[in-house]
Short mmCIF file of C-alpha atoms and ligand atoms in Angstrom, two decimals:
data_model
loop_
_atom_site.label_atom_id
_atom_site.label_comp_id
_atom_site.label_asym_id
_atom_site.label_seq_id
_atom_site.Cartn_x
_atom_site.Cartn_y
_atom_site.Cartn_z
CA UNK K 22 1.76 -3.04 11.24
CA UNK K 23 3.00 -3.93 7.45
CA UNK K 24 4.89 -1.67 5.76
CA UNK K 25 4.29 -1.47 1.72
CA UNK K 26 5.88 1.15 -0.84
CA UNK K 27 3.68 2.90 -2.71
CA UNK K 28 5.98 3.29 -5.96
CA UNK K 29 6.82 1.96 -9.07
CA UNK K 30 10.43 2.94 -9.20
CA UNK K 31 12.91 -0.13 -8.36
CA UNK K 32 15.24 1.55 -6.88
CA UNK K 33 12.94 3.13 -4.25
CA UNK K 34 11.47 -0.59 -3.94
CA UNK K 35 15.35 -1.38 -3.96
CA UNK K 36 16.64 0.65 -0.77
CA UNK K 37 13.02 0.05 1.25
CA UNK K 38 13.71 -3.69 0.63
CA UNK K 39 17.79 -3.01 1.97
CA UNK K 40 16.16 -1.58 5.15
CA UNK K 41 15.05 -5.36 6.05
CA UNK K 42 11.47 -3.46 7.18
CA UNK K 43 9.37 -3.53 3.52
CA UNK K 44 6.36 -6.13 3.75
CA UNK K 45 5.14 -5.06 0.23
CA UNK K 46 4.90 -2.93 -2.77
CA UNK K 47 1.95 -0.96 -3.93
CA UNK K 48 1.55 0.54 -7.43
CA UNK K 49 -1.06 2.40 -9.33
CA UNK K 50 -1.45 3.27 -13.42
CA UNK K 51 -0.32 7.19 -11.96
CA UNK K 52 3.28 5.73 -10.46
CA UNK K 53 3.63 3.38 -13.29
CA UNK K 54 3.28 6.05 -15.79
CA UNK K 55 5.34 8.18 -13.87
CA UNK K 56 8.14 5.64 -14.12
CA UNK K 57 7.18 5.97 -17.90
CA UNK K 58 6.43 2.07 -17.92
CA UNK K 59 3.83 1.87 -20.85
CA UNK K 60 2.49 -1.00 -23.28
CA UNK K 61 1.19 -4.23 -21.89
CA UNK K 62 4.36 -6.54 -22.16
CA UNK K 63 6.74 -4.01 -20.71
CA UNK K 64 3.87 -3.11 -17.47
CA UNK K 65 3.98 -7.01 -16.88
CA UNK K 66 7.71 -7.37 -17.14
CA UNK K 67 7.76 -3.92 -14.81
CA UNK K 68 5.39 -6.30 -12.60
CA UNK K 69 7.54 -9.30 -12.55
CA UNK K 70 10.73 -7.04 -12.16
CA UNK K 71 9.10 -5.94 -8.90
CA UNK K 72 8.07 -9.22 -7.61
CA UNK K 73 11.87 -10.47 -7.38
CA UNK K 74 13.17 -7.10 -5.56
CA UNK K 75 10.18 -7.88 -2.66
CA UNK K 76 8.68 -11.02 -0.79
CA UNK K 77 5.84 -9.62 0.45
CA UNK K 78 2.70 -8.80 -1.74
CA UNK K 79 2.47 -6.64 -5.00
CA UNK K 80 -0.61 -5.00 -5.45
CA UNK K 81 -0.88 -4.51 -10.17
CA UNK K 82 -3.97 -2.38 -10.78
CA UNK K 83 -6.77 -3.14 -13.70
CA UNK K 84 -7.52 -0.74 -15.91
CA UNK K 85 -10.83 -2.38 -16.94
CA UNK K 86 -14.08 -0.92 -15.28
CA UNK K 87 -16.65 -3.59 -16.38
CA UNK K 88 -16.66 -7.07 -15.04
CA UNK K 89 -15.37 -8.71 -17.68
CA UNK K 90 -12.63 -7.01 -18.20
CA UNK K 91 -11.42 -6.28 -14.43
CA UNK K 92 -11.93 -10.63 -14.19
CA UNK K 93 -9.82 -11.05 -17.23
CA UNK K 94 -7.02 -9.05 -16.34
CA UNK K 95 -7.10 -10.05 -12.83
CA UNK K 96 -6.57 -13.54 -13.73
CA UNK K 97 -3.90 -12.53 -16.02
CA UNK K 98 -2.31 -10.58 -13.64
CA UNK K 99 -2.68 -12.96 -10.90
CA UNK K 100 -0.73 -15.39 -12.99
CA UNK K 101 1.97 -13.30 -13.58
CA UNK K 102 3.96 -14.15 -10.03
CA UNK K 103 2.49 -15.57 -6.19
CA UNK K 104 2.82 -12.40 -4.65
CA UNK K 105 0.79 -10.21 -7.23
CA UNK K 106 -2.60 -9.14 -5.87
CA UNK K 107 -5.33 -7.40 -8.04
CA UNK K 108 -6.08 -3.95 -7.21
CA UNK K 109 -9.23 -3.02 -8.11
CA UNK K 110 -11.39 0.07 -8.09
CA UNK K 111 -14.27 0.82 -6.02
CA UNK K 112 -17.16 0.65 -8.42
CA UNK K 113 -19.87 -1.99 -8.44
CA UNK K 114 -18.64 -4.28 -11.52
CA UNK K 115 -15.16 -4.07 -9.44
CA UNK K 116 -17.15 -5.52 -6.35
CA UNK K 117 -18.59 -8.21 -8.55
CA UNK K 118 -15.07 -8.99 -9.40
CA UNK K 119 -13.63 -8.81 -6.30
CA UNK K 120 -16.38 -11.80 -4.76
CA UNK K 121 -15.42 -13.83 -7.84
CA UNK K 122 -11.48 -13.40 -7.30
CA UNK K 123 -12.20 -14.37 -3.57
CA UNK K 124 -14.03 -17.27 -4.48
CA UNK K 125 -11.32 -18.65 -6.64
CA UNK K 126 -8.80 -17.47 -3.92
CA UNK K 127 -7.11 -14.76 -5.53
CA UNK K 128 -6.51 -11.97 -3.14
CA UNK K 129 -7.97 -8.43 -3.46
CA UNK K 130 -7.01 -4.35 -2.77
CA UNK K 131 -9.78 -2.59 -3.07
CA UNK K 132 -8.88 0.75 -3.90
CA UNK K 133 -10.12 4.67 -4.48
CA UNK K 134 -11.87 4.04 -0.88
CA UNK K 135 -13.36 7.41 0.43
CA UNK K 136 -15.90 5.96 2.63
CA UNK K 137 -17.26 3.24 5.39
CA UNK K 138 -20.27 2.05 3.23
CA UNK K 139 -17.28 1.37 0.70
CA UNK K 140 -14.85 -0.49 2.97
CA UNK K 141 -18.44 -2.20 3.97
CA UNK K 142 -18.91 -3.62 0.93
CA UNK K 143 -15.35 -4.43 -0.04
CA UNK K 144 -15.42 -6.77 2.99
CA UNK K 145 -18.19 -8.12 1.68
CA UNK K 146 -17.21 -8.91 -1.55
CA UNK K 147 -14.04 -10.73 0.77
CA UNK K 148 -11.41 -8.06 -0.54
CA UNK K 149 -7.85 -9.24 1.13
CA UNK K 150 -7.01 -5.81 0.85
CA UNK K 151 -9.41 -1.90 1.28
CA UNK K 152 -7.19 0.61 0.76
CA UNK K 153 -8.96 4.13 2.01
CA UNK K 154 -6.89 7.46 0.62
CA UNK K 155 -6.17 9.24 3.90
CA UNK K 156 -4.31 11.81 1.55
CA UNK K 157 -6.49 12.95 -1.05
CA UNK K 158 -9.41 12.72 1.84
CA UNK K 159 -7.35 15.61 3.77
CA UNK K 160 -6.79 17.44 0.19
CA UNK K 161 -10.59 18.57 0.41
CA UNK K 162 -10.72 19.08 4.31
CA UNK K 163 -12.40 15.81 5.36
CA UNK K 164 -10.55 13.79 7.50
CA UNK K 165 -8.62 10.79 6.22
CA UNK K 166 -7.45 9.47 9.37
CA UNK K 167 -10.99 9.40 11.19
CA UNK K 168 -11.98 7.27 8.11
CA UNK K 169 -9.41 4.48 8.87
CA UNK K 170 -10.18 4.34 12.19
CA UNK K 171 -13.97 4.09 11.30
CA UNK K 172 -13.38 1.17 9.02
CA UNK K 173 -10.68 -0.60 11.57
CA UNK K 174 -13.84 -0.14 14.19
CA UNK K 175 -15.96 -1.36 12.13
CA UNK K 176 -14.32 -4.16 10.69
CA UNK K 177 -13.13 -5.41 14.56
CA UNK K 178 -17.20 -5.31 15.26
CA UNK K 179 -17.87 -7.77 12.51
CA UNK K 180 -14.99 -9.81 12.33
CA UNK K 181 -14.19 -8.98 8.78
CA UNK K 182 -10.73 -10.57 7.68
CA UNK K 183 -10.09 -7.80 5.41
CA UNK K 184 -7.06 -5.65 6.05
CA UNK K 185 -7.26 -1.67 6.38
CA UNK K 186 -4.37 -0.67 4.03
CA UNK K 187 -3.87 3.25 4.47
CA UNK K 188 -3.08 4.76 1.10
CA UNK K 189 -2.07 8.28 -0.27
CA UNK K 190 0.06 8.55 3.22
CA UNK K 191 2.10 11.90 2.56
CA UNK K 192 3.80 12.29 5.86
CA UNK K 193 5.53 10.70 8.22
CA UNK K 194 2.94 12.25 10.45
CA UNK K 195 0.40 9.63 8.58
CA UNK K 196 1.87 6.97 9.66
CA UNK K 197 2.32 7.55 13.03
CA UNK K 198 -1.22 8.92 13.06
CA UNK K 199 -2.52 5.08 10.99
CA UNK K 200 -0.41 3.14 14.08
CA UNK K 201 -3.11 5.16 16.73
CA UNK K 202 -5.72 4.36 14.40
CA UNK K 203 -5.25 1.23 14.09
CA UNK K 204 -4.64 0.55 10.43
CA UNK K 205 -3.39 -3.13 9.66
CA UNK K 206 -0.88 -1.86 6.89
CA UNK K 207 -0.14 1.61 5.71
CA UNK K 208 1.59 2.14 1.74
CA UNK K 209 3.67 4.94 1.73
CA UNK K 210 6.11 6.93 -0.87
CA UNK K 211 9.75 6.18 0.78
CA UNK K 212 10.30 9.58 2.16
CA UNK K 213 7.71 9.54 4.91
CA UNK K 214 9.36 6.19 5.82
CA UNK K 215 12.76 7.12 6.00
CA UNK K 216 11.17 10.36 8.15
CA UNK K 217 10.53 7.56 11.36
CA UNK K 218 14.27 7.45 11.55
CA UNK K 219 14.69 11.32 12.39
CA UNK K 220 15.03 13.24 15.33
CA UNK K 221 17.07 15.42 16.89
CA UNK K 222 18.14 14.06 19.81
CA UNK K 223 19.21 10.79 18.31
CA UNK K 224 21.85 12.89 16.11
CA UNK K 225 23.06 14.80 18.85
CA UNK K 226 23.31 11.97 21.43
CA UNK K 227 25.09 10.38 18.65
CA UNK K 228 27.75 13.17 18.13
CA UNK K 229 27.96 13.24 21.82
CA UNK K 230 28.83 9.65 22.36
CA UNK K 231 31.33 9.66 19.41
CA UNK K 232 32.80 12.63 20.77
CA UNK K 233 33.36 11.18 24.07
CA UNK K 234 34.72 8.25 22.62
CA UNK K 235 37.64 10.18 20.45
CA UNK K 236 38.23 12.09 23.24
CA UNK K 237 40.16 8.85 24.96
CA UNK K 238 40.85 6.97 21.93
CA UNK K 239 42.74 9.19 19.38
O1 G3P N 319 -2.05 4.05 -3.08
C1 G3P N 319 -2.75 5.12 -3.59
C2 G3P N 319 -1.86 6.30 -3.60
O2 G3P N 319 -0.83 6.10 -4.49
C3 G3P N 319 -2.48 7.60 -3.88
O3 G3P N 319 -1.59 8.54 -3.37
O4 G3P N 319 -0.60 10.74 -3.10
O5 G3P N 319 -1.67 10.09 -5.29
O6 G3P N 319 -3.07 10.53 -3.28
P1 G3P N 319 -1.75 10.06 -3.78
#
């Protein structure tokens, strides 16, 4: 499973990438303006600053909703760095995009995916990435982890290429819970990651080992 941080804030992307576990970096226009990144030059620079902190792949969100638009800032996008891939939303002129960035080889994350007849098409369309919202899905009482496991089924039936990215993870819980489902990468703010490292048996099997070891050696 590939880890990616779901953040604009470098030093978040900073101490994920210091872990030696971070495969990737996913932002949206919400964590860029929370990071109060704003105006076009300084969200490509914020971009490119993210690009050199990671190796893996940045997903840099359109904010265009017709075709034209969504293909021209793709392709500017795309240009900005190797590892930038073009997140765009679930609508139909975003599908439209999506085949023509596949077809010129410029990978995809499909995103603001609530449903299998959206992940469908996405895979379709020959997205690289679908990113369902297992978060804001268990906000209104659906279920967002039954949904990635839906599209992973489905997708394995096919043979679709496209990878299940699990987005709006807000627990460590998520994660654990996209691993059984079988979700190819989940994106996650850096607290839930840091939560795989706990438990409480690990701290006091440490104490206990250290203690031992003072016991004789001080
Ligand atoms: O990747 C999408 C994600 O950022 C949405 O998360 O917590 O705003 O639902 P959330």
């Amino acid at each position: 499973m590939k880890f990616f941080i779901d953040t604009a804030n470098l030093n978040e992307i900073r101490e994920a990438q210091d872990l030696g576990v971070l495969d990737g970096v996913t932002t949206n226009p919400s964590l860029m303006a929370k990071e109060g990144i704003k105006g076009k030059e300084n969200i490509l620079n914020h971009y490119k600053a993210i690009c050199e902190i990671v190796s893996g792949d940045v997903s840099a969100e359109v904010i265009a909703t017709d075709y034209e638009g969504i293909v021209r800032e793709g392709l500017e996008l795309a240009a900005l760095h190797p590892s930038i891939v073009v997140k765009v939303p679930m609508i139909k002129d975003g599908i439209k995009a999506i085949k023509y960035f596949s077809e010129k080889n410029i990978r995809t994350n499909c995103t603001l995916v609530f449903s299998p007849g959206q992940a469908l098409l996405a895979a379709k369309a020959g997205a690289t990435y679908v990113s369902p919202f297992v978060g804001r899905l268990d906000d209104i009482a659906s279920d967002g982890i039954a949904l990635i496991k839906q599209i992973v089924d489905m997708y394995m039936f096919y043979g679709y290429e496209t990878e299940v990215l699990a987005a709006s993870i807000r627990s460590t819980q998520h994660i654990i819970q996209c691993t059984e489902a079988g979700a190819d990468v989940i994106t996650s703010p850096l607290q839930p990651i840091l939560g795989l490292l706990n438990h409480p048996l690990t701290d006091s099997g440490l104490k206990k080992f250290l203690d031992d070891y003072k016991k004789l050696n001080s």
